[in-house]
Short mmCIF file of C-alpha atoms in Angstrom, two decimals:
data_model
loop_
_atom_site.label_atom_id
_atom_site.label_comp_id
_atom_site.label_asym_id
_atom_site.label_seq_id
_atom_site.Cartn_x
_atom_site.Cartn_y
_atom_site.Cartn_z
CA UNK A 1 -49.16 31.74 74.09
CA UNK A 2 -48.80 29.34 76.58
CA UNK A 3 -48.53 25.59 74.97
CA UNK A 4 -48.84 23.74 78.74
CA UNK A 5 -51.60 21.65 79.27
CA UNK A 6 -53.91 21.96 81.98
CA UNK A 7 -53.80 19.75 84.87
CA UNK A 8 -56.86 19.27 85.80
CA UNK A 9 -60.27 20.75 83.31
CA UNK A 10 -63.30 20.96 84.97
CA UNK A 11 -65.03 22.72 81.86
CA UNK A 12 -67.34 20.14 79.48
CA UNK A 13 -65.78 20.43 76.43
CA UNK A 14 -63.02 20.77 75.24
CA UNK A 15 -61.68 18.03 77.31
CA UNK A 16 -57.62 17.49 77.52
CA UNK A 17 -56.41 15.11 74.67
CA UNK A 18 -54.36 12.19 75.69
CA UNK A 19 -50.66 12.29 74.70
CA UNK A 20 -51.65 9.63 71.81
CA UNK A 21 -54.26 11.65 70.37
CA UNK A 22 -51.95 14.49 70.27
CA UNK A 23 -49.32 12.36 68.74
CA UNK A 24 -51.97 10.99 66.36
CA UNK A 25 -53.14 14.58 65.12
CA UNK A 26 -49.21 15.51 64.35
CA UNK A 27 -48.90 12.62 61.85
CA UNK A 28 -47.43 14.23 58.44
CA UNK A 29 -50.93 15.34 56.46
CA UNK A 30 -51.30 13.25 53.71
CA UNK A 31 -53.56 13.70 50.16
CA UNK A 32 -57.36 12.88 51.32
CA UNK A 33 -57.99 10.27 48.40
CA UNK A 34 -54.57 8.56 49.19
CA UNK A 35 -55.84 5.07 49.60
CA UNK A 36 -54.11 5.04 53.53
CA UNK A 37 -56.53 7.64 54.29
CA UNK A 38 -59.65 6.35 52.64
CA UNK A 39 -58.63 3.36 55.01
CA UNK A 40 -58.32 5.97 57.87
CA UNK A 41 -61.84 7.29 57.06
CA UNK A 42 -63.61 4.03 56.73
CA UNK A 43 -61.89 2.58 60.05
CA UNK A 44 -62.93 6.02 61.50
CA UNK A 45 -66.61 5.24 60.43
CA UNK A 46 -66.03 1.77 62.24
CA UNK A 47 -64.90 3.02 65.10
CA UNK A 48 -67.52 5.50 65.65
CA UNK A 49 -70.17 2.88 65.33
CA UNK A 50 -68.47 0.75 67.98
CA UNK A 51 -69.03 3.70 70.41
CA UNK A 52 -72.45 3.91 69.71
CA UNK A 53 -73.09 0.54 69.81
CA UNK A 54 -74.70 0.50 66.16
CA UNK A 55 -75.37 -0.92 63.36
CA UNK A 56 -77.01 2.48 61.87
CA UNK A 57 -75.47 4.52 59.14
CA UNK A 58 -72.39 6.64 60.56
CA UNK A 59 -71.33 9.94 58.71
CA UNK A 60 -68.82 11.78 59.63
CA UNK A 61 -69.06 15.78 59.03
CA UNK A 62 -65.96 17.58 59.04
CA UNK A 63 -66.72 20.69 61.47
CA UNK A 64 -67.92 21.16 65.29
CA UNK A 65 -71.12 19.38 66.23
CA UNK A 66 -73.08 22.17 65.37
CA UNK A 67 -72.81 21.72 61.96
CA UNK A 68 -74.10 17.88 62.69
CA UNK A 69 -77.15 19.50 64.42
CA UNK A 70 -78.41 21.78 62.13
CA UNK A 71 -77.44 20.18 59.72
CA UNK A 72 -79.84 17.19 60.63
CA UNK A 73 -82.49 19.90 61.41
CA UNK A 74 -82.45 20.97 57.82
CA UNK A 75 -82.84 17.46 56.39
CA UNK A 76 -85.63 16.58 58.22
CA UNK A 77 -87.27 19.56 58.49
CA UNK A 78 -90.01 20.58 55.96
CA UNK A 79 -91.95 23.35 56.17
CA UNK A 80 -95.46 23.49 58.71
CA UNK A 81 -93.83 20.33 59.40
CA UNK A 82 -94.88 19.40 63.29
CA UNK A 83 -92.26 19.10 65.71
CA UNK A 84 -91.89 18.12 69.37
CA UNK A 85 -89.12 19.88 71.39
CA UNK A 86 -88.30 19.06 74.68
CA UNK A 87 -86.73 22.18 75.84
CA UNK A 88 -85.34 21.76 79.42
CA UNK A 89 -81.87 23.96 78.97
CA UNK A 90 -80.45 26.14 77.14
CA UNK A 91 -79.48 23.80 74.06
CA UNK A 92 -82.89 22.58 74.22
CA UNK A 93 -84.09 25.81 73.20
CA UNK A 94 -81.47 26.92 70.86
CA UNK A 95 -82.87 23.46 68.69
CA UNK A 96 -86.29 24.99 68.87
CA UNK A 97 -84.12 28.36 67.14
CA UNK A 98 -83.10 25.85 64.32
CA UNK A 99 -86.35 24.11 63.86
CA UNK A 100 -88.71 27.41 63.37
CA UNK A 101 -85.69 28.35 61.05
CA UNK A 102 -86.10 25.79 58.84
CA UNK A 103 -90.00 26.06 58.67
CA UNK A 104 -91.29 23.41 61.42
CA UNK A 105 -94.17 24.29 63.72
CA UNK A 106 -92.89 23.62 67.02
CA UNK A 107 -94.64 22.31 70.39
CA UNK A 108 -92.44 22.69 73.17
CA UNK A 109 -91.78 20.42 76.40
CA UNK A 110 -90.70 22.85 78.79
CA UNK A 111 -89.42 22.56 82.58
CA UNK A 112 -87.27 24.81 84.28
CA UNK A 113 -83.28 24.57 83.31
CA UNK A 114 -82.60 22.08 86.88
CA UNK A 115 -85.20 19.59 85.67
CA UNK A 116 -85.85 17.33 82.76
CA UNK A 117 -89.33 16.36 80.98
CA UNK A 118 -90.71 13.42 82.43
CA UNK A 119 -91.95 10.46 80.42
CA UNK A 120 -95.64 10.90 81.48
CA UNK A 121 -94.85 14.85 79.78
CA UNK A 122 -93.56 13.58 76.70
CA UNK A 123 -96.48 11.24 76.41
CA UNK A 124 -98.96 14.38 76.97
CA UNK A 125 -96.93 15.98 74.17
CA UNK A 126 -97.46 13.11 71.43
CA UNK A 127 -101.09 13.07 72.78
CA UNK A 128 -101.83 16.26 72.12
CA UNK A 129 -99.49 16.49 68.85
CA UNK A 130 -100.64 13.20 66.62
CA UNK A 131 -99.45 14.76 63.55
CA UNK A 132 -95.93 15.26 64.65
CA UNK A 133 -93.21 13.31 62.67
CA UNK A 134 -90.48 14.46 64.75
CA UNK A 135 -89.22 14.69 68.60
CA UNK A 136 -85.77 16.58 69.43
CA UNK A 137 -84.00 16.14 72.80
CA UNK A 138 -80.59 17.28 74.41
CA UNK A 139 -79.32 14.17 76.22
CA UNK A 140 -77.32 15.49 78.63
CA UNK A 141 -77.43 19.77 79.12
CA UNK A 142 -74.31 20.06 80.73
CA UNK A 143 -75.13 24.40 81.64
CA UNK A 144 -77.62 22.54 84.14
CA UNK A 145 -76.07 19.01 84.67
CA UNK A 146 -79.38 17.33 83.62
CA UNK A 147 -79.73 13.88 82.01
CA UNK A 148 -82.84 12.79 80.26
CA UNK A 149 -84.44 9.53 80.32
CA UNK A 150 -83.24 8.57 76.51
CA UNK A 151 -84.66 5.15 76.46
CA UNK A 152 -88.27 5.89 77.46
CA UNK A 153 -88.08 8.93 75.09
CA UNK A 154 -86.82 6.17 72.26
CA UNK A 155 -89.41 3.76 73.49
CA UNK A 156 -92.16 6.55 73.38
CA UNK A 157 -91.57 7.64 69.86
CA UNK A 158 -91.02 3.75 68.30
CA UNK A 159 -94.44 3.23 69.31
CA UNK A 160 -96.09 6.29 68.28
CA UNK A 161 -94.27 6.00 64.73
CA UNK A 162 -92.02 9.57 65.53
CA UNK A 163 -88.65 9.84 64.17
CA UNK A 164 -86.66 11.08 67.15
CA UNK A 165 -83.55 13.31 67.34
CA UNK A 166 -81.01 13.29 69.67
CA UNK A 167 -78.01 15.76 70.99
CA UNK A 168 -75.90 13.42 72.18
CA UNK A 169 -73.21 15.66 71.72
CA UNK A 170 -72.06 15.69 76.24
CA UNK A 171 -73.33 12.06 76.58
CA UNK A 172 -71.80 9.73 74.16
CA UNK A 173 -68.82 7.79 76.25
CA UNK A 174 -70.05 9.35 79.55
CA UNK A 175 -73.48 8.34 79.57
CA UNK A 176 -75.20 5.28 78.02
CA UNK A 177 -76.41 5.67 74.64
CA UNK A 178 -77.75 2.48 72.75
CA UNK A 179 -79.52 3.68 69.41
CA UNK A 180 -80.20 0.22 68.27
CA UNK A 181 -82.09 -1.16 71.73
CA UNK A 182 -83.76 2.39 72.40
CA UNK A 183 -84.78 3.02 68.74
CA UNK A 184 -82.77 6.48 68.55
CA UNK A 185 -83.20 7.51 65.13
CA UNK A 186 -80.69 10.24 64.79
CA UNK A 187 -77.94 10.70 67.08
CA UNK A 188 -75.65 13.65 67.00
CA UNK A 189 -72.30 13.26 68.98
CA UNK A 190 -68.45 15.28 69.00
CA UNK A 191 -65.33 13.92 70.02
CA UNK A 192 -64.18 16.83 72.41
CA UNK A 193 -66.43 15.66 75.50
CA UNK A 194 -66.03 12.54 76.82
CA UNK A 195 -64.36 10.82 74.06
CA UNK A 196 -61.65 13.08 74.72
CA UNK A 197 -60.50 14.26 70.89
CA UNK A 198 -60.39 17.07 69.24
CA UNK A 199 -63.11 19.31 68.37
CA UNK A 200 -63.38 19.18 64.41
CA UNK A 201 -65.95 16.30 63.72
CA UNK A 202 -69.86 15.78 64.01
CA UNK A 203 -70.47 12.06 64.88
CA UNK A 204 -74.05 11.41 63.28
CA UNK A 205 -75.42 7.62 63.72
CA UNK A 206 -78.86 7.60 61.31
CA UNK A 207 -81.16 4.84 61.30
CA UNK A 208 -83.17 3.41 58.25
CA UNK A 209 -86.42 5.30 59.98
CA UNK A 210 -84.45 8.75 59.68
CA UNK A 211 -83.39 8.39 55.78
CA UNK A 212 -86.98 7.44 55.01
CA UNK A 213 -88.31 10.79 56.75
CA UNK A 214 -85.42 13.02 55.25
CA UNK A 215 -86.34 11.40 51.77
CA UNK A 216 -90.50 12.99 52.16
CA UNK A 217 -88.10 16.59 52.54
CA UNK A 218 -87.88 18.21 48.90
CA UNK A 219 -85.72 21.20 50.80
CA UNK A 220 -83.08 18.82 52.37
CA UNK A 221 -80.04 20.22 51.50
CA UNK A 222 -77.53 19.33 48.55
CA UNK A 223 -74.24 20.48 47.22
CA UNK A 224 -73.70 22.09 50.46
CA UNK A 225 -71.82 22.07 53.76
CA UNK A 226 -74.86 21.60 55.44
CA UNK A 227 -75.78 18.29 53.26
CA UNK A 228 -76.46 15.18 54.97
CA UNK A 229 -77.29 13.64 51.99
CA UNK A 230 -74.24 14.59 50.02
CA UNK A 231 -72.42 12.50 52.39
CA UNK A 232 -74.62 9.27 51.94
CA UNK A 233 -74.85 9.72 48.22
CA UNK A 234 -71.03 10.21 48.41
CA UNK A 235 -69.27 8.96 50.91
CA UNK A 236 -71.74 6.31 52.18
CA UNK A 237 -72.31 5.16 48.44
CA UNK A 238 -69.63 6.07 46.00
CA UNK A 239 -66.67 6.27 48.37
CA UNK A 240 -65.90 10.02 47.45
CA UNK A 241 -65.87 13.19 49.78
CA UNK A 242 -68.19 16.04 49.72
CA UNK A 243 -65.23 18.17 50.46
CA UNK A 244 -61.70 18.09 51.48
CA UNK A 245 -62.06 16.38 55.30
CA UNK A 246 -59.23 17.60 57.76
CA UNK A 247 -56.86 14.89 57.96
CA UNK A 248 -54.89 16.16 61.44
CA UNK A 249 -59.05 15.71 63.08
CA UNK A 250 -59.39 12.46 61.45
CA UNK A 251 -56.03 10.94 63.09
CA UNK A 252 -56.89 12.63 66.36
CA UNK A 253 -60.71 11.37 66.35
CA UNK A 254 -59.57 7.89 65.04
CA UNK A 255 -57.19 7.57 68.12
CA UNK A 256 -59.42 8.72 70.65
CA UNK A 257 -62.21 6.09 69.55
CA UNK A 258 -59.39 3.54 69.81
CA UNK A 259 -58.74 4.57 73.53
CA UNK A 260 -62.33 4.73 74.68
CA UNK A 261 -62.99 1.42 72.72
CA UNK A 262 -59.86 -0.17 74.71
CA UNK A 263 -60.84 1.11 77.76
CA UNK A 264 -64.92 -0.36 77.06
CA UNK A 265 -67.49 1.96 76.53
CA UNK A 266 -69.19 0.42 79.31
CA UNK A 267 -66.05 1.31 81.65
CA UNK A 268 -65.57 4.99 80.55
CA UNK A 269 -69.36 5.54 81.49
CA UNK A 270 -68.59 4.24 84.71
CA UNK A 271 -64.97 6.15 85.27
CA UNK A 272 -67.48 9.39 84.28
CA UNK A 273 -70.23 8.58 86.60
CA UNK A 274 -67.77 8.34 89.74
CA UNK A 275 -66.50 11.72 88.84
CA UNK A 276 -69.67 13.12 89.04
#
C-alpha cells in the first residue's frame, strides 16, 4: 500500500491533510476523560464555532457527516410531520430517503441536477405547504457543482417561522456560511472538504429555534449513536461523553480549524473561489 501523498486531488472530499494535521493526528492517544483532552474537546468545540461564525450550540459527533445528517433528521423528525425538501442533486434526494424514513411527509423542490431552486420556488413551496415546520437543503452538491442561495433560503424560513436544515457538509470554509446573520437553524458540516482534516467528525452548529422543535419530537433519539440529545444532555451540560470519541480525529480536526482560522475564514473562501 502505497503511503505517498497525492500531489495534486481534484476529488471533493477527502481533501489532502496538511503536514500539521498529520503530525497532530500521530500525537500519543491519551485516556478521553484525561483533563488535557477534555481541554482538547472543549477548544475543539471553540474552534468549530469560530468557523461558523456562531454563537449557536456546537456538538461534535464522532463519525463521518452522515451520522450528523441523519442523525439531525431523526431528532427533528416526527411522524406525518411536514417537510420541505429542496432536492436539486443527488444528496438532495438521498435527505428526502432519510426524512420519509423517519415518518415526515415530504414536499419536494425539484430542478434538474445543473440547477438550484430559486428563491421565488422556495417561496411557492412554503405557500403551498403552511403547515411545514421544517425546510432541508444541500448547500453546495458538489456531483453537480451547484451552490444554493443559503441566505435567502435562511431569510425565507425566519419569516415564515420554519426551522431550516442545512448540509453544509462541501461548503463550510469554501463557501460563506453565516448561521447567526442568515438564521440557519441547523448546520451540518465535516472536516475532510475544505477544512482540510480528517474524515471522522460531524460538525453540527444548532440554534435555540432547532432545540425547541427537536424538544415537540417524543421519538428523538436517546442512548444511541444516533442521539443528538445525548450529546447536549451530556456533553453540552454535564461535561461527559456519550461514548468513547476518537482522540487521533480530535487532534487532527482541532489542527485543521487552527489552520483555516489562521489563514481567515474569509480568505480560505476566497483561495477556494479562485480555484474554481
Amino acid at each position: 500500500m502505497s503511503t505517498r501523498s497525492p500531489d495534486f486531488t481534484l476529488a471533493a472530499g477527502p481533501t489532502t491533510a496538511s503536514a500539521g494535521v498529520l503530525a497532530a493526528q500521530g500525537s500519543p492517544i491519551i485516556y478521553h476523560y484525561d483533563p488535557a483532552f477534555l481541554e482538547c474537546f472543549r477548544k475543539l468545540g471553540e474552534l468549530v464555532g469560530q468557523v461558523y461564525g456562531t454563537r449557536n450550540d456546537i456538538v461534535l459527533m464522532q463519525g463521518e457527516a452522515v451520522l450528523g445528517l441523519e442523525a439531525a433528521v431523526a431528532a427533528t423528525v416526527r411522524p406525518g410531520m411536514k417537510v420541505i425538501n429542496l432536492a436539486n442533486g443527488p444528496y438532495g434526494k438521498g435527505m428526502g430517503y432519510w426524512l420519509r424514513g423517519h415518518g415526515a411527509e415530504v414536499a419536494e423542490v425539484e430542478t434538474g441536477f445543473r440547477e438550484v431552486p430559486t428563491p421565488d420556488m422556495i417561496e411557492a413551496a412554503v405557500l403551498n405547504n403552511p403547515d411545514a415546520e421544517l425546510l432541508t437543503v444541500v448547500h453546495v452538491e458538489t456531483p453537480c457543482g451547484t451552490v444554493s442561495p443559503l441566505k435567502e433560503i435562511g431569510e425565507i424560513c425566519r419569516n415564515n417561522g420554519i426551522v431550516s436544515l442545512v448540509d453544509a457538509v462541501a461548503s463550510l470554509g469554501g463557501v460563506e456560511v453565516h448561521p447567526d446573520e442568515w438564521s440557519l437553524d441547523i448546520c451540518v458540516s465535516a472536516p475532510q472538504k475544505c477544512l482540510g482534516g480528517p474524515s471522522g467528525m460531524s460538525l453540527l452548529a444548532i440554534s435555540q429555534a432547532a432545540w425547541d422543535l427537536i424538544a415537540k419530537n417524543p421519538d428523538a433519539p436517546r442512548d444511541s449513536f444516533l442521539s443528538i440529545l445525548d450529546w447536549k444532555d451530556k456533553w453540552l451540560e454535564g461535561n461527559k461523553f456519550p461514548y468513547t470519541p476518537s482522540v487521533s480525529d480530535v487532534y487532527g480536526v482541532t489542527a485543521a480549524c487552527e489552520e483555516v482560522l489562521e489563514e481567515g475564514v474569509d480568505t480560505a473562501v476566497l483561495r477556494h473561489s479562485r480555484a474554481a
